Short mmCIF file of C-alpha atoms in Angstrom, two decimals:
data_model
loop_
_atom_site.label_atom_id
_atom_site.label_comp_id
_atom_site.label_asym_id
_atom_site.label_seq_id
_atom_site.Cartn_x
_atom_site.Cartn_y
_atom_site.Cartn_z
CA UNK A 204 -0.02 -0.34 0.13
CA UNK A 205 1.23 3.43 -0.92
CA UNK A 206 1.97 5.74 2.15
CA UNK A 207 0.26 9.12 1.82
CA UNK A 208 3.11 11.95 1.73
CA UNK A 209 4.03 13.86 4.74
CA UNK A 210 2.09 17.46 4.72
CA UNK A 211 4.34 20.49 4.61
CA UNK A 212 4.71 21.07 8.23
CA UNK A 213 7.14 20.48 11.00
CA UNK A 214 7.35 16.45 11.42
CA UNK A 215 5.96 16.90 14.92
CA UNK A 216 3.00 18.88 14.38
CA UNK A 217 0.45 16.12 14.22
CA UNK A 218 -2.53 15.20 16.75
CA UNK A 219 -1.88 12.19 18.57
CA UNK A 220 -3.32 10.07 21.55
CA UNK A 221 -3.34 10.81 25.18
CA UNK A 222 -0.66 8.19 26.05
CA UNK A 223 2.46 10.39 25.95
CA UNK A 224 0.90 13.35 27.82
CA UNK A 225 -0.02 10.67 30.30
CA UNK A 226 3.08 9.41 30.74
CA UNK A 227 4.55 13.12 31.42
CA UNK A 228 1.96 13.75 33.92
CA UNK A 229 2.94 10.40 35.83
CA UNK A 230 6.51 11.43 35.68
CA UNK A 231 5.75 14.93 36.94
CA UNK A 232 3.74 13.39 39.99
CA UNK A 233 7.04 11.43 40.92
CA UNK A 234 8.63 14.98 41.19
CA UNK A 235 5.82 16.43 43.17
CA UNK A 236 4.33 18.38 40.11
CA UNK A 237 1.00 18.16 40.05
CA UNK A 238 -1.60 17.16 36.79
CA UNK A 239 -2.94 20.76 37.07
CA UNK A 240 0.66 22.46 36.75
CA UNK A 241 1.56 19.77 34.20
CA UNK A 242 -1.37 20.34 32.12
CA UNK A 243 -1.48 24.31 32.64
CA UNK A 244 -2.16 25.99 29.26
CA UNK A 245 -3.46 22.90 27.13
CA UNK A 246 -7.00 23.12 28.01
CA UNK A 247 -6.56 19.48 29.11
CA UNK A 248 -7.67 17.90 32.50
CA UNK A 249 -6.55 14.72 34.00
CA UNK A 250 -9.83 12.73 33.03
CA UNK A 251 -9.03 13.39 29.28
CA UNK A 252 -5.71 11.73 29.49
CA UNK A 253 -7.46 8.60 30.81
CA UNK A 254 -9.73 8.45 27.72
CA UNK A 255 -8.40 6.30 24.55
CA UNK A 256 -10.30 8.76 22.19
CA UNK A 257 -8.87 12.03 23.40
CA UNK A 258 -7.27 13.81 20.45
CA UNK A 259 -3.91 15.63 22.04
CA UNK A 260 -2.68 17.96 19.60
CA UNK A 261 1.48 18.40 19.33
CA UNK A 262 1.65 21.72 20.91
CA UNK A 263 -0.17 20.85 23.99
CA UNK A 264 1.80 17.73 24.23
CA UNK A 265 4.85 19.87 24.21
CA UNK A 266 3.64 22.29 26.62
CA UNK A 267 3.05 19.70 29.06
CA UNK A 268 6.70 18.85 28.81
CA UNK A 269 7.81 22.30 28.83
CA UNK A 270 5.64 22.88 32.09
CA UNK A 271 7.40 19.48 33.73
CA UNK A 272 10.56 20.96 32.57
CA UNK A 273 10.33 24.40 33.91
CA UNK A 274 9.53 23.08 37.42
CA UNK A 275 11.92 20.22 37.91
CA UNK A 276 14.79 21.46 35.29
CA UNK A 277 15.77 19.86 32.09
CA UNK A 278 17.58 16.90 34.04
CA UNK A 279 19.72 14.42 31.74
CA UNK A 280 18.04 11.01 31.63
CA UNK A 281 14.42 12.28 32.20
CA UNK A 282 13.61 11.75 28.67
CA UNK A 283 15.22 8.58 28.91
CA UNK A 284 13.07 7.72 32.01
CA UNK A 285 9.83 8.84 29.78
CA UNK A 286 10.75 6.59 26.81
CA UNK A 287 11.16 3.56 28.78
CA UNK A 288 7.58 3.75 29.92
CA UNK A 289 6.17 2.86 26.73
CA UNK A 290 4.53 -0.30 25.61
CA UNK A 291 3.48 -1.62 22.20
CA UNK A 292 0.03 -0.85 23.75
CA UNK A 293 0.59 2.76 24.10
CA UNK A 294 1.34 2.95 20.07
CA UNK A 295 -2.12 1.79 19.02
CA UNK A 296 -2.48 0.58 15.81
CA UNK A 297 0.74 1.70 14.15
CA UNK A 298 2.81 -0.36 16.84
CA UNK A 299 0.59 -3.80 16.44
CA UNK A 300 0.89 -2.74 12.30
CA UNK A 301 4.71 -3.08 12.74
CA UNK A 302 4.65 -6.16 15.02
CA UNK A 303 2.63 -7.95 12.40
CA UNK A 304 4.92 -7.23 9.56
CA UNK A 305 6.40 -10.10 7.70
CA UNK A 306 10.07 -9.00 8.10
CA UNK A 307 12.28 -6.13 9.86
CA UNK A 308 12.62 -4.25 6.74
CA UNK A 309 8.88 -4.23 6.57
CA UNK A 310 8.36 -3.10 9.93
CA UNK A 311 10.82 -0.30 9.31
CA UNK A 312 9.31 0.91 6.32
CA UNK A 313 5.72 0.88 8.19
CA UNK A 314 7.28 2.91 11.19
CA UNK A 315 8.84 5.50 9.17
CA UNK A 316 6.00 5.67 6.45
CA UNK A 317 3.55 6.10 9.16
CA UNK A 318 5.69 7.95 11.85
CA UNK A 319 2.69 10.65 11.94
CA UNK A 320 0.70 8.15 13.83
CA UNK A 321 3.28 7.88 16.54
CA UNK A 322 4.15 10.43 19.59
CA UNK A 323 7.48 11.17 17.99
CA UNK A 324 8.77 14.63 17.56
CA UNK A 325 11.91 13.80 15.43
CA UNK A 326 11.59 13.42 11.72
CA UNK A 327 12.58 9.88 10.80
CA UNK A 328 14.22 9.19 7.28
CA UNK A 329 16.01 6.13 5.95
CA UNK A 330 19.09 6.01 4.46
CA UNK A 331 21.58 3.13 3.40
CA UNK A 332 24.50 2.58 5.45
CA UNK A 333 26.51 0.17 3.57
CA UNK A 334 24.61 -2.93 3.21
CA UNK A 335 22.95 -1.81 6.64
CA UNK A 336 19.67 0.30 6.63
CA UNK A 337 19.75 3.00 9.03
CA UNK A 338 16.76 5.17 10.70
CA UNK A 339 18.05 8.90 10.98
CA UNK A 340 16.24 11.14 13.65
CA UNK A 341 16.45 14.35 12.59
CA UNK A 342 15.62 16.76 15.65
CA UNK A 343 15.94 20.06 13.94
CA UNK A 344 12.61 21.17 14.06
CA UNK A 345 11.89 20.65 17.81
CA UNK A 346 11.76 23.90 19.78
CA UNK A 347 15.45 23.99 21.22
CA UNK A 348 14.17 24.29 25.03
CA UNK A 349 12.43 21.07 24.71
CA UNK A 350 14.87 19.22 22.06
CA UNK A 351 17.13 16.91 24.09
CA UNK A 352 14.30 15.88 26.43
CA UNK A 353 12.34 14.47 23.36
CA UNK A 354 15.26 12.98 21.57
CA UNK A 355 16.22 11.15 24.64
CA UNK A 356 12.59 10.06 24.95
CA UNK A 357 12.78 8.95 21.30
CA UNK A 358 15.80 6.98 21.48
CA UNK A 359 14.91 5.01 24.90
CA UNK A 360 11.36 4.27 23.61
CA UNK A 361 13.05 2.79 20.06
CA UNK A 362 15.69 0.89 22.03
CA UNK A 363 13.24 -0.48 24.45
CA UNK A 364 10.52 -1.54 22.20
CA UNK A 365 12.63 -2.76 19.12
CA UNK A 366 13.21 -6.34 20.80
CA UNK A 367 9.91 -6.61 21.57
CA UNK A 368 9.02 -5.89 18.05
CA UNK A 369 11.54 -8.11 16.09
CA UNK A 370 12.84 -10.07 19.15
CA UNK A 371 16.09 -10.46 21.06
CA UNK A 372 18.66 -10.83 18.19
CA UNK A 373 21.89 -9.14 17.39
CA UNK A 374 22.28 -6.54 14.36
CA UNK A 375 20.78 -3.56 16.07
CA UNK A 376 22.72 -0.59 17.30
CA UNK A 377 21.80 2.90 18.33
CA UNK A 378 23.44 5.98 17.84
CA UNK A 379 23.26 9.05 19.74
CA UNK A 380 24.85 12.44 19.52
CA UNK A 381 24.87 13.07 22.69
CA UNK A 382 27.78 13.49 25.08
CA UNK A 383 28.77 14.07 28.63
CA UNK A 384 25.76 13.38 31.40
CA UNK A 385 22.84 12.43 28.61
CA UNK A 386 25.25 10.17 26.96
CA UNK A 387 26.39 8.50 30.33
CA UNK A 388 22.48 8.28 31.59
CA UNK A 389 21.56 6.75 28.10
CA UNK A 390 24.13 4.12 28.65
CA UNK A 391 23.35 3.53 32.22
CA UNK A 392 19.68 3.33 31.71
CA UNK A 393 19.75 0.92 28.55
CA UNK A 394 22.08 -1.86 29.64
CA UNK A 395 21.30 -4.33 27.18
CA UNK A 396 21.50 -1.90 24.08
CA UNK A 397 24.47 -1.88 21.78
CA UNK A 398 24.78 1.81 22.07
CA UNK A 399 27.23 4.17 20.66
CA UNK A 400 27.35 7.92 21.78
CA UNK A 401 28.92 10.84 20.72
CA UNK A 402 28.09 10.18 16.76
CA UNK A 403 27.76 12.90 14.48
CA UNK A 404 23.56 12.10 14.36
CA UNK A 405 21.04 10.46 16.32
CA UNK A 406 20.10 6.98 14.65
CA UNK A 407 19.12 3.38 14.77
CA UNK A 408 21.12 1.03 12.43
CA UNK A 409 19.84 -2.46 11.35
CA UNK A 410 22.67 -4.84 9.93
CA UNK A 411 21.84 -6.16 6.46
CA UNK A 412 21.56 -10.01 7.79
CA UNK A 413 18.59 -8.80 9.94
CA UNK A 414 16.60 -6.75 7.35
CA UNK A 415 14.78 -9.89 5.71
CA UNK A 416 14.66 -12.14 8.57
CA UNK A 417 10.77 -12.76 9.71
CA UNK A 418 9.64 -11.26 12.62
CA UNK A 419 8.14 -13.50 15.57
CA UNK A 420 4.43 -11.87 15.72
CA UNK A 421 4.42 -11.91 11.66
CA UNK A 422 0.81 -12.21 9.91
CA UNK A 423 0.81 -11.13 6.60
CA UNK A 424 -2.98 -10.88 6.32
CA UNK A 425 -3.06 -8.92 9.78
CA UNK A 426 -0.33 -6.71 8.71
CA UNK A 427 -2.13 -5.82 5.55
CA UNK A 428 -5.42 -5.06 7.33
CA UNK A 429 -3.52 -2.82 9.87
CA UNK A 430 -1.57 -0.88 7.44
CA UNK A 431 -4.92 0.05 5.72
CA UNK A 432 -6.39 0.89 8.82
CA UNK A 433 -3.12 3.46 9.36
CA UNK A 434 -4.14 4.69 5.97
CA UNK A 435 -7.44 5.42 6.82
CA UNK A 436 -6.67 6.88 10.10
CA UNK A 437 -3.83 9.09 8.56
CA UNK A 438 -6.31 10.40 6.12
CA UNK A 439 -9.12 10.83 8.56
CA UNK A 440 -6.93 12.98 10.92
CA UNK A 441 -5.52 15.21 8.21
CA UNK A 442 -8.96 15.58 6.78
CA UNK A 443 -10.39 16.89 9.96
CA UNK A 444 -7.54 18.98 10.90
CA UNK A 445 -7.69 22.54 9.03
CA UNK A 446 -4.87 25.08 8.90
CA UNK A 447 -6.39 27.07 11.78
CA UNK A 448 -5.95 23.99 13.96
CA UNK A 449 -2.07 23.74 12.37
CA UNK A 450 -1.60 27.47 13.11
CA UNK A 451 -2.94 27.01 16.81
CA UNK A 452 -0.61 24.26 17.43
CA UNK A 453 2.63 26.28 16.27
CA UNK A 454 1.57 29.25 18.13
CA UNK A 455 1.28 26.95 21.41
CA UNK A 456 4.73 25.41 20.74
CA UNK A 457 6.25 28.80 19.98
CA UNK A 458 4.38 30.96 21.99
CA UNK A 459 7.11 32.44 24.60
CA UNK A 460 9.07 33.68 21.56
CA UNK A 461 6.26 35.78 20.58
CA UNK A 462 5.43 33.95 17.04
CA UNK A 463 4.49 36.15 14.44
CA UNK A 464 2.43 35.26 11.18
CA UNK A 465 5.40 35.18 8.71
CA UNK A 466 7.57 33.12 11.16
CA UNK A 467 4.43 30.28 11.43
CA UNK A 468 3.89 30.57 7.65
CA UNK A 469 7.59 29.72 7.07
CA UNK A 470 7.26 26.42 9.77
CA UNK A 471 4.15 25.74 7.12
CA UNK A 472 6.29 26.08 4.00
CA UNK A 473 4.04 28.90 2.98
CA UNK A 474 4.07 32.58 2.46
CA UNK A 475 2.37 35.16 4.66
CA UNK A 476 -0.25 36.49 2.21
CA UNK A 477 -1.13 32.52 1.31
CA UNK A 478 -1.44 31.60 5.06
CA UNK A 479 -3.73 34.84 5.92
CA UNK A 480 -5.98 33.76 3.06
CA UNK A 481 -6.48 29.98 4.23
CA UNK A 482 -7.52 31.57 7.40
CA UNK A 483 -9.87 33.85 6.14
CA UNK A 484 -11.17 30.59 4.49
CA UNK A 485 -11.74 28.92 7.67
CA UNK A 486 -13.14 32.34 8.84
CA UNK A 487 -10.57 33.21 11.35
CA UNK A 488 -7.45 35.17 11.22
CA UNK A 489 -3.73 34.75 12.81
CA UNK A 490 -4.46 37.51 15.27
CA UNK A 491 -7.68 35.77 16.58
CA UNK A 492 -5.98 32.63 16.70
CA UNK A 493 -3.24 34.22 18.80
CA UNK A 494 -5.69 35.96 21.06
CA UNK A 495 -7.48 32.74 21.51
CA UNK A 496 -4.49 30.85 22.46
CA UNK A 497 -3.03 33.57 24.61
CA UNK A 498 -6.15 34.33 26.36
CA UNK A 499 -7.14 30.37 27.05
CA UNK A 500 -3.43 30.06 28.58
CA UNK A 501 -3.52 33.29 30.61
CA UNK A 502 -7.02 32.13 32.28
CA UNK A 503 -4.95 28.68 33.44
CA UNK A 504 -1.96 30.48 34.68
CA UNK A 505 -3.58 33.13 36.44
CA UNK A 506 -4.97 30.15 38.93
CA UNK A 507 -1.19 28.95 39.67
CA UNK A 508 0.17 30.85 42.98
CA UNK A 509 3.82 30.11 41.93
CA UNK A 510 3.82 32.31 38.97
CA UNK A 511 4.00 36.31 39.24
CA UNK A 512 2.31 38.50 36.27
CA UNK A 513 5.62 39.02 34.91
CA UNK A 514 6.31 35.46 34.59
CA UNK A 515 2.99 34.76 32.92
CA UNK A 516 3.70 37.59 30.74
CA UNK A 517 7.15 35.98 29.64
CA UNK A 518 5.43 32.73 28.84
CA UNK A 519 2.83 34.34 26.66
CA UNK A 520 5.38 36.12 24.65
CA UNK A 521 5.13 39.37 25.90
CA UNK A 522 8.24 41.72 26.71
CA UNK A 523 6.77 42.97 29.98
CA UNK A 524 3.81 42.50 32.27
CA UNK A 525 2.33 45.88 31.20
CA UNK A 526 2.00 44.65 27.78
CA UNK A 527 0.33 41.33 29.04
CA UNK A 528 -1.93 43.40 31.45
CA UNK A 529 -3.06 45.52 28.23
CA UNK A 530 -3.99 42.56 26.06
CA UNK A 531 -5.70 40.93 29.13
CA UNK A 532 -8.02 44.15 29.62
CA UNK A 533 -8.76 43.70 25.75
CA UNK A 534 -9.72 40.10 25.90
CA UNK A 535 -11.74 40.56 29.28
CA UNK A 536 -12.23 44.18 30.19
CA UNK A 537 -10.46 44.04 33.26
CA UNK A 538 -6.69 43.74 34.77
CA UNK A 539 -5.28 40.26 35.33
CA UNK A 540 -4.40 39.28 38.97
CA UNK A 541 -2.30 36.55 39.87
CA UNK A 542 -3.48 34.98 43.07
CA UNK A 543 -1.76 35.57 46.33
CA UNK A 544 0.06 32.44 47.90
CA UNK A 545 -2.36 29.86 48.95
CA UNK A 546 -5.36 31.03 47.03
CA UNK A 547 -4.46 29.04 43.95
#
């Protein structure tokens, strides 16, 4: 079956299920960060993460990760901990389709081709490495403040789940560009993985002798049916997601930098005039979406007693509290008020 080409927007900007956000919230609980603090500014509630039909935008998941890292710091190894908590079940139909594939090569093809159905923030690409086959993880589109966390998570997730998918067999090696503490913790927490750190790029390499070996759970009929389901699911998600939803997700992802229509248009591989025309067709505008995201996030952040107005303003992309206060009056007709300690 032919895989639909990826749309022209950042690789991570696709809707996903709630499992990844649920893992992040659980990780927060272990570090004394409440679920409400982890989910601040996302519009999600803890109960939403328990429903398998909840659709989480990438920008929402990215916000959960940022909330967590802001509270406890971007500690080396934190992403590894998150990545090792994935199971085949959390990957849904995409994961089961790979398990049912006829061979290692087919599982790799399907995994990369339908990566938009995963929780990944990296862009995976296939490239030959002599007679071997490598999956390269391009992290260049991930916002810098969460990039290393998400790369750690992806490498640990792949290293943990690959033996479950293809069985315990030699011929797989993980290469990471990390050095220092991140490299050391990756090695310590993935002791059974053939791992090389300090590499030029992040990638996983499959030996040629492994590629055409049958998988332990191979079922060609089931694999064909599941791939067809992946294709339909991908088409449905794309059809339901207009340009406004993509713009909201990108605004949320880049909010603290003060996103502009020109910058978002560039991320979508459009010129600014074309983006504004698309949004008019959906009966909205960039400014309306920016105000919608900022207003919703402000309403949640103002309930957290740990944040000052200046900190909230900075998170929303304003230069100072005065700019945020003017905007808040425009949205609500009143000045913002951060809660006193103990009120939130």
